[in-house]
């Protein structure tokens, strides 16, 4: 008896009800991100000048007759934010209760529900409380990730990370409004993507995903590194996209595949003056600067790089892991998403940055990250370098084999 | 001390008004501007219009006069605003009126909502001292007083409820500025003391980050001077 379950794990992470609840939370998050994307695409981020109140009303009683123009998107985004906040709190508390007992259990429940209840009241006087809790959130997130790294069966720590992240995220969104800070919009957009990935991992891990990905079944450590590179490139791509969107300069390069009729556009002062003079913007946009053009071109270049690595990874993963394995299937989905995403990127340019297309492009980008991360994690597990065979053990009361994390 | 001297200068300028120079003129456009785009109002704003409304990048009269050009004297002695009338930036029919206007530094102007619906007013100045702000004007008839302390050509105003709503306000540290009317004509306030000046004509869409067209002039007491500009679009 060299290996006891208790030596490795504090609990069995598999819980189908909580996995389903996490998928529901992820769906709500995806909707929240979509509406958030519309807010930015339609330039409606500041259509409600106050926060957490809305034109002086409590956000819960803001009359529907006032949900006009950009306010419709901004206010829906705020209400969906509350919904995701509530779902995340329930998920975090649920995972905590499931994996703890005694005093530890009650302490966690009281702290999390107390914080959620306090923030849920959403009065204007609460801004300092939001800021204080948001400042503490990164600490809680690092702590939670560190605890999870030590014990990969303890999903409650991922729940704590999600709970802290949702508070930070909501506060960033609010401060972006009241501080008129476009840069916070960028951080808000990026954190949203990370949050989506986190909820997806909670759903996968609580759904017993580990049991379906056999560790060390492929002897190809290079493939594992290539997948992580793909994730890094996608994150960089989302960063470039978010930077473009949150600079509010509109479409910096109006043609595709060429750029102002060239392979690489000019960015000298005279050319920029011409770009600005000849475009007829129908909405309020900042004039194009060289940074806008360069970000746009880097985004295109990186897209080609991702397409290339996607083709290569698909070929190798299908060959080494098999098409019908979880990693193989994820690869197929990912390749499809990358293809759709590049088409949507082209359409964004060809439609003159139609708000709906641009938003769809952003949401598909988020899904590309989610699937790439899941595939990379699966491959990391399958491409273990150490001797391939580890004896599975069975937990008492659980019929299915459990692989050590 | 400072206040006294300001009053003295202002009084002198007022007293000299009859004799001092007066500058007027016209800004014309040469070349074909890109066509304007039709504004896609939402349902509520659409109800306030029975005709199509377009963007206002190039508003040109039949004889080539270019409207919405901010014309100003580059360096001029300070003074008090040319008129006692309080400038007003109105929101009417989900559009800003006027599209371009001017105020003096620290001159009070009004931002008004004449529409039966909600607007937010979001100014994005860049000059040090001029602060970005975003306020709600949810009710018809609401008025907000505002001043900008620093000179700036031009401060953008936008509404985030209605993304097609944007307008510009020029802020000058003296009263010698004007915006060309629908015929491209302008008249700077009288009272400019005799001397050498640079007159600038700045058209936002044409000139962007550049200064605009300039003309050096020398005026004597009582001069009535006509200064005309031609904005030429490249490729015309
Ligand atoms: Cu408006």
Coordinates of C-alpha atoms and ligand atoms in Angstrom, one line a residue:
Chain A
X1 CA 0.0 0.0 0.0
X2 CA 2.4 2.7 -1.2
X3 CA -0.3 5.0 -2.4
X4 CA -3.4 5.9 -0.4
X5 CA -6.0 8.2 -2.0
X6 CA -5.7 10.5 1.0
X7 CA -2.0 11.0 0.3
X8 CA -2.8 12.6 -3.0
X9 CA -6.2 14.1 -2.8
X10 CA -8.3 15.7 -0.2
X11 CA -11.4 14.7 -2.0
X12 CA -12.7 13.3 -5.3
X13 CA -13.2 16.3 -7.6
X14 CA -15.9 14.5 -9.7
X15 CA -19.3 15.9 -9.1
X16 CA -21.7 15.9 -12.0
X17 CA -24.3 18.3 -10.5
X18 CA -21.6 20.9 -9.9
X19 CA -20.1 20.3 -13.3
X20 CA -23.4 21.0 -14.9
X21 CA -23.8 24.1 -12.8
X22 CA -20.3 25.2 -13.9
X23 CA -21.3 24.7 -17.5
X24 CA -24.4 26.9 -16.9
X25 CA -22.1 29.5 -15.3
X26 CA -19.9 29.3 -18.3
X27 CA -22.8 29.8 -20.7
X28 CA -24.0 32.9 -18.7
X29 CA -20.4 34.2 -18.8
X30 CA -20.3 33.7 -22.6
X31 CA -23.5 35.7 -22.9
X32 CA -22.1 38.4 -20.6
X33 CA -19.0 38.6 -22.7
X34 CA -21.1 38.9 -25.9
X35 CA -23.1 41.8 -24.5
X36 CA -19.9 43.3 -23.1
X37 CA -18.4 43.0 -26.6
X38 CA -21.5 44.8 -28.1
X39 CA -21.0 47.6 -25.5
X40 CA -17.4 48.2 -26.8
X41 CA -18.3 47.6 -30.5
X42 CA -21.1 50.1 -30.3
X43 CA -19.1 52.6 -28.3
X44 CA -21.7 52.5 -25.5
X45 CA -19.3 52.0 -22.6
X46 CA -20.0 55.4 -21.1
X47 CA -23.7 55.6 -22.0
X48 CA -24.5 55.3 -18.3
X49 CA -22.3 57.8 -16.6
X50 CA -22.6 56.6 -13.1
X51 CA -21.9 53.3 -11.3
X52 CA -23.1 51.2 -9.5
X53 CA -26.2 53.3 -9.9
X54 CA -27.7 54.1 -13.3
X55 CA -28.7 57.7 -13.9
X56 CA -29.3 57.9 -10.2
X57 CA -31.5 54.8 -10.1
X58 CA -30.6 51.6 -8.4
X59 CA -29.5 49.3 -11.2
X60 CA -32.3 46.9 -10.3
X61 CA -35.1 49.5 -10.6
X62 CA -33.7 51.5 -13.6
X63 CA -36.9 51.9 -15.7
X64 CA -37.0 49.8 -18.9
X65 CA -38.3 52.9 -20.8
X66 CA -34.8 54.3 -20.3
X67 CA -33.0 51.3 -21.9
X68 CA -32.5 53.1 -25.2
X69 CA -29.6 53.3 -27.6
X70 CA -26.3 52.4 -26.0
X71 CA -27.9 52.2 -22.6
X72 CA -29.7 49.0 -23.6
X73 CA -26.3 47.3 -24.1
X74 CA -24.5 48.8 -21.1
X75 CA -27.4 48.2 -18.7
X76 CA -28.0 44.6 -19.9
X77 CA -24.2 44.0 -19.5
X78 CA -24.4 45.3 -15.9
X79 CA -27.4 43.1 -15.0
X80 CA -25.8 40.0 -16.7
X81 CA -22.7 40.8 -14.6
X82 CA -24.8 40.5 -11.5
X83 CA -26.2 37.2 -12.7
X84 CA -22.7 35.8 -13.3
X85 CA -21.6 37.2 -9.9
X86 CA -24.5 35.3 -8.3
X87 CA -23.8 32.0 -10.2
X88 CA -20.1 32.2 -9.5
X89 CA -20.8 32.7 -5.8
X90 CA -23.1 29.7 -5.7
X91 CA -20.5 27.6 -7.5
X92 CA -17.7 28.7 -5.2
X93 CA -19.7 28.1 -2.1
X94 CA -21.0 24.8 -3.4
X95 CA -17.5 23.5 -4.1
X96 CA -16.4 24.7 -0.8
X97 CA -19.2 23.0 1.1
X98 CA -18.6 19.8 -0.8
X99 CA -14.9 19.6 0.0
X100 CA -14.7 20.9 3.5
X101 CA -16.2 20.2 6.9
X102 CA -16.7 21.6 10.4
X103 CA -15.5 25.0 11.2
X104 CA -13.6 25.5 7.9
X105 CA -16.8 24.9 6.0
X106 CA -18.8 27.5 7.9
X107 CA -16.1 30.1 7.8
X108 CA -15.8 29.9 4.0
X109 CA -19.6 30.0 3.6
X110 CA -20.0 33.0 5.8
X111 CA -17.2 34.9 4.3
X112 CA -18.2 34.3 0.7
X113 CA -22.0 34.8 1.1
X114 CA -21.3 37.9 3.3
X115 CA -19.1 39.5 0.7
X116 CA -21.6 38.7 -2.1
X117 CA -24.5 40.0 -0.1
X118 CA -22.7 43.2 0.7
X119 CA -21.8 43.9 -2.9
X120 CA -25.1 42.8 -4.2
X121 CA -26.8 45.9 -2.8
X122 CA -25.0 48.0 -5.4
X123 CA -25.5 51.5 -3.8
X124 CA -23.3 54.4 -4.9
X125 CA -21.9 54.6 -1.3
X126 CA -20.3 51.2 -2.0
X127 CA -17.6 52.3 -4.4
X128 CA -14.9 52.3 -1.6
X129 CA -16.0 48.8 -0.6
X130 CA -15.7 47.6 -4.2
X131 CA -12.3 49.1 -4.5
X132 CA -11.1 47.6 -1.3
X133 CA -12.3 44.1 -2.1
X134 CA -11.1 44.4 -5.7
X135 CA -7.6 45.3 -4.3
X136 CA -7.7 42.1 -2.1
X137 CA -9.0 40.0 -5.0
X138 CA -5.6 39.4 -6.7
X139 CA -4.2 38.2 -3.4
X140 CA -7.0 35.7 -3.0
X141 CA -6.6 34.6 -6.6
X142 CA -2.8 33.9 -6.2
X143 CA -3.5 32.1 -2.9
X144 CA -6.2 30.0 -4.5
X145 CA -4.1 29.0 -7.5
X146 CA -1.2 28.1 -5.2
X147 CA -3.4 25.9 -3.0
X148 CA -4.8 24.3 -6.1
X149 CA -1.3 23.7 -7.5
X150 CA -0.5 21.8 -4.3
X151 CA -3.6 19.7 -4.4
X152 CA -5.1 19.3 -7.8
X153 CA -8.2 17.5 -6.5
X154 CA -9.2 20.5 -4.5
X155 CA -11.5 22.3 -6.9
X156 CA -12.8 24.5 -4.1
X157 CA -9.6 26.6 -4.5
X158 CA -10.5 27.2 -8.2
X159 CA -13.9 28.3 -6.9
X160 CA -12.2 30.8 -4.6
X161 CA -10.2 32.1 -7.5
X162 CA -13.3 32.5 -9.6
X163 CA -15.2 34.2 -6.8
X164 CA -12.3 36.8 -6.3
X165 CA -12.0 37.2 -10.0
X166 CA -15.6 38.0 -10.5
X167 CA -15.4 40.8 -7.8
X168 CA -12.3 42.2 -9.4
X169 CA -13.9 42.0 -12.9
X170 CA -17.1 43.8 -11.8
X171 CA -15.2 46.5 -10.1
X172 CA -12.9 47.0 -13.1
X173 CA -15.9 47.4 -15.3
X174 CA -17.4 50.0 -12.9
X175 CA -14.3 52.0 -12.4
X176 CA -13.7 52.1 -16.2
X177 CA -17.0 54.1 -16.2
X178 CA -16.5 56.4 -13.3
X179 CA -12.8 57.0 -13.8
X180 CA -13.2 57.4 -17.6
X181 CA -10.3 55.0 -17.9
X182 CA -10.1 53.3 -21.4
X183 CA -7.1 51.3 -20.2
X184 CA -9.2 49.6 -17.5
X185 CA -11.5 48.6 -20.4
X186 CA -8.6 46.6 -21.8
X187 CA -7.8 44.9 -18.5
X188 CA -11.6 44.2 -18.1
X189 CA -11.7 42.6 -21.5
X190 CA -8.7 40.4 -20.9
X191 CA -9.7 39.3 -17.4
X192 CA -13.1 38.3 -18.9
X193 CA -11.3 35.8 -21.2
X194 CA -9.3 34.4 -18.4
X195 CA -12.4 34.0 -16.2
X196 CA -14.1 32.1 -19.0
X197 CA -11.2 29.6 -19.2
X198 CA -11.2 29.2 -15.4
X199 CA -15.0 28.4 -15.3
X200 CA -14.5 26.0 -18.2
X201 CA -11.7 24.2 -16.3
X202 CA -13.9 23.9 -13.2
X203 CA -16.6 22.4 -15.3
X204 CA -14.2 19.9 -17.0
X205 CA -12.5 18.9 -13.8
X206 CA -15.7 18.4 -11.8
X207 CA -17.0 16.5 -14.7
X208 CA -14.4 13.8 -14.3
X209 CA -12.4 15.0 -17.3
X210 CA -9.1 13.7 -15.8
X211 CA -10.3 10.2 -16.0
X212 CA -10.8 10.4 -19.7
X213 CA -7.3 11.7 -20.4
X214 CA -4.8 9.0 -19.8
X215 CA -1.5 10.4 -18.5
X216 CA 1.7 9.5 -20.4
X217 CA -0.2 7.8 -23.3
X218 CA 1.8 9.7 -25.9
X219 CA 5.6 9.9 -26.1
X220 CA 5.9 13.3 -27.7
X221 CA 7.0 16.1 -25.4
X222 CA 7.5 18.4 -28.3
X223 CA 3.8 18.4 -29.0
X224 CA 3.0 19.4 -25.5
X225 CA 5.3 22.5 -25.8
X226 CA 3.8 23.3 -29.2
X227 CA 0.3 23.4 -27.6
X228 CA 1.4 25.7 -24.9
X229 CA 2.9 28.0 -27.6
X230 CA -0.4 27.9 -29.3
X231 CA -2.1 29.1 -26.1
X232 CA 0.5 31.9 -25.7
X233 CA -0.1 33.0 -29.3
X234 CA -3.9 33.1 -28.8
X235 CA -3.5 35.1 -25.6
X236 CA -1.3 37.5 -27.4
X237 CA -3.8 37.7 -30.2
X238 CA -6.6 38.5 -27.8
X239 CA -4.4 41.1 -26.2
X240 CA -3.8 42.8 -29.5
X241 CA -7.5 42.6 -30.3
X242 CA -8.5 44.1 -26.9
X243 CA -5.9 46.8 -27.3
X244 CA -7.3 47.7 -30.7
X245 CA -10.9 47.8 -29.4
X246 CA -10.2 49.8 -26.3
X247 CA -8.2 52.5 -28.1
X248 CA -11.6 53.4 -29.7
X249 CA -10.1 54.5 -33.1
X250 CA -12.4 52.3 -35.2
X251 CA -11.0 50.3 -38.1
X252 CA -7.4 51.4 -38.5
X253 CA -6.9 49.5 -41.8
X254 CA -9.9 49.4 -44.1
X255 CA -8.9 46.8 -46.6
X256 CA -7.9 43.1 -46.5
X257 CA -5.9 41.1 -47.4
X258 CA -3.8 44.2 -48.5
X259 CA -3.5 47.1 -46.1
X260 CA -4.0 50.5 -47.7
X261 CA -3.2 48.8 -50.9
X262 CA 0.2 47.5 -49.7
X263 CA 1.6 44.4 -47.9
X264 CA 2.6 46.6 -45.0
X265 CA 1.0 50.1 -44.8
X266 CA 2.9 53.3 -44.4
X267 CA 2.7 54.9 -40.9
X268 CA 4.4 58.2 -41.5
X269 CA 2.6 61.4 -40.5
X270 CA 1.6 62.3 -44.1
X271 CA 0.1 58.9 -44.7
X272 CA -1.8 59.0 -41.4
X273 CA -3.2 62.4 -42.2
X274 CA -4.5 61.0 -45.5
X275 CA -6.0 57.9 -43.7
X276 CA -7.9 60.2 -41.4
X277 CA -8.9 62.7 -44.0
X278 CA -10.3 60.1 -46.4
X279 CA -12.3 58.0 -43.9
X280 CA -15.9 59.1 -43.3
X281 CA -16.7 58.0 -39.8
X282 CA -20.3 57.9 -38.8
X283 CA -19.6 57.5 -35.1
X284 CA -17.4 59.3 -32.7
X285 CA -13.9 57.7 -33.1
X286 CA -10.5 58.9 -32.2
X287 CA -8.3 59.7 -35.2
X288 CA -6.1 56.9 -36.3
X289 CA -2.5 57.0 -35.0
X290 CA 0.5 54.9 -36.1
X291 CA 0.0 52.7 -33.0
X292 CA -3.5 51.8 -34.2
X293 CA -2.2 50.7 -37.6
X294 CA 0.7 48.8 -36.2
X295 CA -1.5 46.9 -33.6
X296 CA -3.9 46.0 -36.5
X297 CA -1.1 44.7 -38.6
X298 CA 0.5 42.7 -35.7
X299 CA -3.0 41.2 -35.1
X300 CA -3.1 40.1 -38.8
X301 CA 0.4 38.7 -38.7
X302 CA -0.2 36.8 -35.6
X303 CA -3.4 35.4 -37.1
X304 CA -1.3 33.8 -39.9
X305 CA 1.1 32.4 -37.4
X306 CA -1.8 30.9 -35.4
X307 CA -3.3 29.4 -38.6
X308 CA 0.1 27.8 -39.4
X309 CA 0.5 26.3 -36.0
X310 CA -3.1 25.2 -36.0
X311 CA -2.5 23.2 -39.2
X312 CA 0.7 21.7 -37.9
X313 CA -0.8 20.8 -34.4
X314 CA -3.8 19.2 -36.0
X315 CA -1.7 17.0 -38.2
X316 CA 0.6 16.0 -35.3
X317 CA -2.1 15.6 -32.7
X318 CA -4.3 13.5 -34.9
X319 CA -1.3 11.3 -35.7
X320 CA 0.1 10.9 -32.2
X321 CA -3.0 11.0 -30.0
X322 CA -5.6 9.8 -32.4
X323 CA -8.6 11.7 -33.8
X324 CA -11.2 10.1 -31.5
X325 CA -9.4 10.9 -28.2
X326 CA -10.4 13.9 -26.2
X327 CA -7.3 15.7 -27.3
X328 CA -7.9 14.8 -30.9
X329 CA -11.5 16.0 -30.8
X330 CA -10.5 19.2 -29.1
X331 CA -7.9 19.7 -31.8
X332 CA -10.6 19.3 -34.5
X333 CA -12.9 21.8 -32.8
X334 CA -9.9 24.2 -32.4
X335 CA -8.9 24.0 -36.0
X336 CA -12.5 24.8 -37.0
X337 CA -12.7 27.7 -34.6
X338 CA -9.4 29.2 -35.9
X339 CA -10.8 28.9 -39.5
X340 CA -14.1 30.6 -38.5
X341 CA -12.2 33.2 -36.5
X342 CA -10.0 34.2 -39.5
X343 CA -13.1 34.5 -41.7
X344 CA -14.8 36.6 -39.1
X345 CA -11.7 38.8 -38.9
X346 CA -11.7 39.4 -42.6
X347 CA -15.5 40.1 -42.4
X348 CA -14.9 42.6 -39.7
X349 CA -12.7 44.6 -42.1
X350 CA -14.9 44.1 -45.1
X351 CA -18.0 45.3 -43.3
X352 CA -16.2 48.4 -42.1
X353 CA -16.2 47.0 -38.5
X354 CA -19.9 46.2 -38.3
X355 CA -20.6 46.1 -34.5
X356 CA -22.2 42.7 -34.7
X357 CA -19.5 41.0 -36.7
X358 CA -16.8 42.6 -34.6
X359 CA -18.5 41.3 -31.5
X360 CA -18.9 37.8 -32.9
X361 CA -15.2 37.9 -33.8
X362 CA -14.3 38.7 -30.2
X363 CA -16.6 36.0 -28.7
X364 CA -15.2 33.4 -31.1
X365 CA -11.7 34.5 -30.0
X366 CA -12.7 33.8 -26.4
X367 CA -13.9 30.3 -27.4
X368 CA -10.6 29.8 -29.3
X369 CA -8.7 30.4 -26.1
X370 CA -10.9 28.1 -24.1
X371 CA -10.5 25.2 -26.5
X372 CA -6.8 25.8 -27.0
X373 CA -6.3 25.8 -23.2
X374 CA -8.3 22.7 -22.7
X375 CA -6.4 20.9 -25.5
X376 CA -3.1 22.1 -24.2
X377 CA -4.0 20.8 -20.7
X378 CA -5.1 17.5 -22.1
X379 CA -1.9 17.2 -24.2
X380 CA 0.2 18.2 -21.2
X381 CA -1.3 15.3 -19.3
X382 CA -1.1 12.8 -22.2
X383 CA 2.5 13.7 -23.2
X384 CA 4.0 13.1 -19.7
X385 CA 7.7 12.6 -20.1
X386 CA 8.0 10.3 -17.1
X387 CA 7.5 6.5 -17.6
X388 CA 4.1 6.2 -19.2
X389 CA 2.5 3.7 -17.0
X390 CA 1.1 4.7 -13.6
X391 CA -1.1 2.2 -11.8
X392 CA -4.6 3.6 -11.4
X393 CA -6.2 3.2 -8.0
X394 CA -9.8 3.1 -7.0
X395 CA -11.4 5.2 -4.4
X396 CA -13.6 3.6 -1.9
X397 CA -17.2 3.9 -3.1
X398 CA -16.3 5.0 -6.6
X399 CA -16.5 2.6 -9.4
X400 CA -14.4 4.5 -11.9
X401 CA -10.6 4.5 -11.9
X402 CA -9.1 7.7 -10.7
X403 CA -5.8 8.9 -12.0
X404 CA -3.4 10.7 -9.7
X405 CA -3.3 14.4 -10.6
Chain B
X1 CA -3.5 93.3 -9.3
X2 CA -4.1 90.8 -12.1
X3 CA -7.8 91.4 -12.0
X4 CA -7.3 95.1 -12.2
X5 CA -5.1 94.9 -15.2
X6 CA -7.5 92.6 -16.9
X7 CA -10.3 95.1 -16.4
X8 CA -8.1 97.9 -17.7
X9 CA -7.2 96.0 -20.9
X10 CA -10.8 95.0 -21.4
X11 CA -11.9 98.6 -21.0
X12 CA -9.3 99.8 -23.4
X13 CA -10.2 97.1 -25.9
X14 CA -13.9 98.1 -25.6
X15 CA -13.1 101.7 -25.9
X16 CA -11.0 101.2 -29.0
X17 CA -13.6 99.0 -30.7
X18 CA -14.9 101.7 -33.0
X19 CA -11.4 102.4 -34.3
X20 CA -9.8 98.9 -34.1
X21 CA -9.5 96.5 -37.0
X22 CA -12.2 94.2 -38.2
X23 CA -11.5 91.0 -40.0
X24 CA -14.0 89.0 -42.0
X25 CA -13.8 86.6 -45.0
X26 CA -14.8 83.4 -46.5
X27 CA -13.4 79.8 -46.5
X28 CA -13.9 78.0 -49.8
X29 CA -13.3 74.3 -50.6
X30 CA -11.6 73.2 -53.8
X31 CA -11.9 69.6 -54.6
X32 CA -14.4 66.9 -54.1
X33 CA -14.8 65.6 -50.6
X34 CA -15.7 62.0 -49.9
X35 CA -19.5 61.6 -49.7
X36 CA -21.1 61.9 -46.3
X37 CA -22.7 58.9 -44.7
X38 CA -26.4 58.7 -43.7
X39 CA -26.9 58.5 -40.0
X40 CA -28.6 55.4 -38.9
X41 CA -30.8 56.7 -36.0
X42 CA -32.4 54.3 -33.6
X43 CA -36.2 54.1 -33.4
X44 CA -36.6 56.9 -30.8
X45 CA -34.3 59.4 -32.5
X46 CA -35.6 58.5 -35.9
X47 CA -39.0 59.7 -34.8
X48 CA -37.6 63.2 -34.4
X49 CA -36.6 63.4 -38.1
X50 CA -38.7 63.3 -41.2
X51 CA -35.7 63.7 -43.5
X52 CA -32.4 61.8 -43.8
X53 CA -29.5 63.3 -41.8
X54 CA -25.9 62.8 -42.8
X55 CA -22.5 63.2 -41.2
X56 CA -21.1 66.7 -41.2
X57 CA -17.4 66.3 -42.1
X58 CA -17.7 68.5 -45.2
X59 CA -20.6 70.9 -45.3
X60 CA -20.2 72.9 -48.5
X61 CA -22.5 75.6 -49.9
X62 CA -23.4 75.6 -53.7
X63 CA -20.8 78.2 -54.4
X64 CA -18.1 76.3 -52.6
X65 CA -18.2 77.9 -49.1
X66 CA -17.0 75.5 -46.4
X67 CA -18.9 75.6 -43.1
X68 CA -17.6 74.6 -39.6
X69 CA -14.1 76.0 -40.1
X70 CA -12.7 77.3 -36.9
X71 CA -11.0 80.6 -37.7
X72 CA -8.9 82.4 -35.1
X73 CA -6.0 84.8 -34.6
X74 CA -3.0 82.8 -33.4
X75 CA -1.7 85.3 -30.9
X76 CA -3.9 88.1 -29.8
X77 CA -4.3 90.2 -26.7
X78 CA -6.7 88.8 -24.1
X79 CA -10.1 90.4 -23.8
X80 CA -13.6 89.6 -22.8
X81 CA -16.0 87.5 -24.8
X82 CA -17.2 89.3 -27.9
X83 CA -20.9 89.0 -26.9
X84 CA -22.8 88.8 -23.7
X85 CA -24.7 85.9 -25.0
X86 CA -23.9 82.7 -23.3
X87 CA -22.8 80.1 -25.9
X88 CA -24.9 77.0 -26.0
X89 CA -24.2 73.4 -27.2
X90 CA -27.6 72.0 -27.7
X91 CA -28.7 68.4 -28.2
X92 CA -31.7 68.4 -30.5
X93 CA -33.0 65.6 -32.7
X94 CA -30.2 63.4 -31.4
X95 CA -27.7 65.7 -32.9
X96 CA -25.4 68.3 -31.4
X97 CA -26.1 71.8 -32.6
X98 CA -23.9 73.5 -33.6
X99 CA -21.4 70.9 -34.9
X100 CA -18.5 73.3 -34.3
X101 CA -18.5 76.3 -31.9
X102 CA -16.0 78.4 -30.0
X103 CA -15.7 79.7 -26.4
X104 CA -13.1 81.6 -24.5
X105 CA -11.0 80.0 -21.8
X106 CA -13.0 80.2 -18.5
X107 CA -16.1 81.5 -20.4
X108 CA -19.2 79.9 -19.2
X109 CA -21.2 78.0 -21.8
X110 CA -24.3 75.9 -21.6
X111 CA -24.8 72.3 -22.6
X112 CA -28.5 71.6 -23.0
X113 CA -30.8 68.7 -23.8
X114 CA -33.7 69.8 -25.9
X115 CA -34.8 66.2 -26.7
X116 CA -37.5 64.2 -24.9
X117 CA -35.0 61.4 -24.3
X118 CA -31.7 60.6 -22.5
X119 CA -28.3 61.7 -23.6
X120 CA -25.0 61.6 -21.9
X121 CA -22.5 64.3 -22.6
X122 CA -18.9 63.1 -22.7
X123 CA -16.1 65.6 -23.4
X124 CA -12.7 64.3 -24.3
X125 CA -10.3 67.3 -24.1
X126 CA -6.5 66.7 -24.4
X127 CA -5.0 70.1 -23.3
X128 CA -3.6 70.2 -19.8
X129 CA -6.1 71.7 -17.4
X130 CA -9.1 70.8 -19.5
X131 CA -10.7 67.8 -17.8
X132 CA -12.5 64.9 -19.4
X133 CA -16.1 64.5 -18.0
X134 CA -19.2 62.4 -18.6
X135 CA -22.6 63.5 -17.3
X136 CA -26.1 62.3 -17.9
X137 CA -28.8 64.6 -19.2
X138 CA -31.8 62.2 -19.0
X139 CA -34.6 64.8 -19.0
X140 CA -35.6 67.4 -21.6
X141 CA -34.6 70.9 -20.7
X142 CA -31.7 70.0 -18.6
X143 CA -28.8 72.5 -18.7
X144 CA -25.3 72.1 -17.5
X145 CA -22.9 75.0 -17.2
X146 CA -19.3 74.4 -18.0
X147 CA -16.0 76.2 -18.6
X148 CA -12.6 75.1 -20.0
X149 CA -9.5 76.7 -18.5
X150 CA -7.0 76.0 -21.3
X151 CA -6.8 76.8 -24.9
X152 CA -7.6 73.9 -27.2
X153 CA -8.5 73.4 -30.9
X154 CA -10.8 71.4 -30.8
X155 CA -12.4 69.6 -27.8
X156 CA -14.6 66.7 -28.9
X157 CA -18.0 66.1 -27.3
X158 CA -19.8 62.8 -27.8
X159 CA -22.9 61.0 -26.7
X160 CA -22.4 57.3 -25.9
X161 CA -26.1 56.5 -25.9
X162 CA -26.1 57.6 -29.6
X163 CA -22.7 56.9 -31.1
X164 CA -23.3 59.1 -34.1
X165 CA -23.6 62.2 -31.9
X166 CA -20.4 64.1 -31.8
X167 CA -19.4 67.8 -32.0
X168 CA -16.4 70.1 -31.4
X169 CA -15.8 73.1 -29.2
X170 CA -12.7 75.4 -29.8
X171 CA -11.3 77.1 -26.7
X172 CA -9.3 80.3 -27.2
X173 CA -7.5 82.5 -24.7
X174 CA -8.8 85.6 -26.5
X175 CA -12.0 86.6 -28.2
X176 CA -10.8 86.8 -31.8
X177 CA -12.2 83.6 -33.2
X178 CA -15.3 82.5 -35.3
X179 CA -16.8 79.5 -37.0
X180 CA -17.7 79.7 -40.7
X181 CA -21.4 79.7 -41.4
X182 CA -23.2 77.6 -44.0
X183 CA -21.9 79.8 -46.8
X184 CA -18.3 79.5 -45.5
X185 CA -18.3 83.1 -44.2
X186 CA -16.9 84.3 -40.9
X187 CA -16.4 87.6 -39.1
X188 CA -14.0 87.9 -36.2
X189 CA -15.1 90.2 -33.4
X190 CA -14.0 93.8 -33.8
X191 CA -11.5 95.4 -31.4
X192 CA -8.3 93.8 -32.6
X193 CA -5.6 96.5 -31.9
X194 CA -3.4 97.6 -34.8
X195 CA -0.5 95.2 -35.4
X196 CA 0.7 92.1 -37.2
X197 CA -1.2 88.9 -36.7
X198 CA -1.5 85.3 -38.0
X199 CA -5.0 84.2 -38.9
X200 CA -5.6 80.4 -38.8
X201 CA -8.4 78.5 -40.6
X202 CA -8.7 75.0 -39.2
X203 CA -11.0 72.5 -40.7
X204 CA -11.0 69.4 -38.6
X205 CA -11.5 66.7 -41.3
X206 CA -9.0 68.3 -43.6
X207 CA -6.3 69.4 -41.2
X208 CA -6.5 66.8 -38.4
X209 CA -3.4 67.2 -36.2
X210 CA -2.0 69.9 -38.5
X211 CA -2.4 73.5 -37.6
X212 CA -4.5 74.4 -40.7
X213 CA -4.2 77.3 -43.2
X214 CA -2.5 80.5 -42.0
X215 CA -2.2 84.0 -43.3
X216 CA 0.0 86.8 -42.0
X217 CA -1.7 90.1 -41.9
X218 CA -1.0 93.6 -40.7
X219 CA -3.9 95.8 -39.6
X220 CA -4.1 99.5 -38.8
X221 CA -6.6 101.2 -36.6
X222 CA -10.0 101.2 -38.2
X223 CA -9.1 98.7 -40.9
X224 CA -11.8 96.6 -42.4
X225 CA -9.9 93.6 -43.8
X226 CA -11.1 90.7 -45.8
X227 CA -9.2 87.5 -45.4
X228 CA -10.1 84.5 -47.6
X229 CA -8.9 81.0 -47.4
X230 CA -9.1 78.1 -49.9
X231 CA -9.0 74.6 -48.5
X232 CA -7.6 72.4 -51.2
X233 CA -8.2 68.7 -51.1
X234 CA -5.2 66.7 -52.4
X235 CA -5.8 64.9 -55.6
X236 CA -8.1 67.7 -56.9
Ligands
LIG1 CU1 -27.5 61.1 -27.2

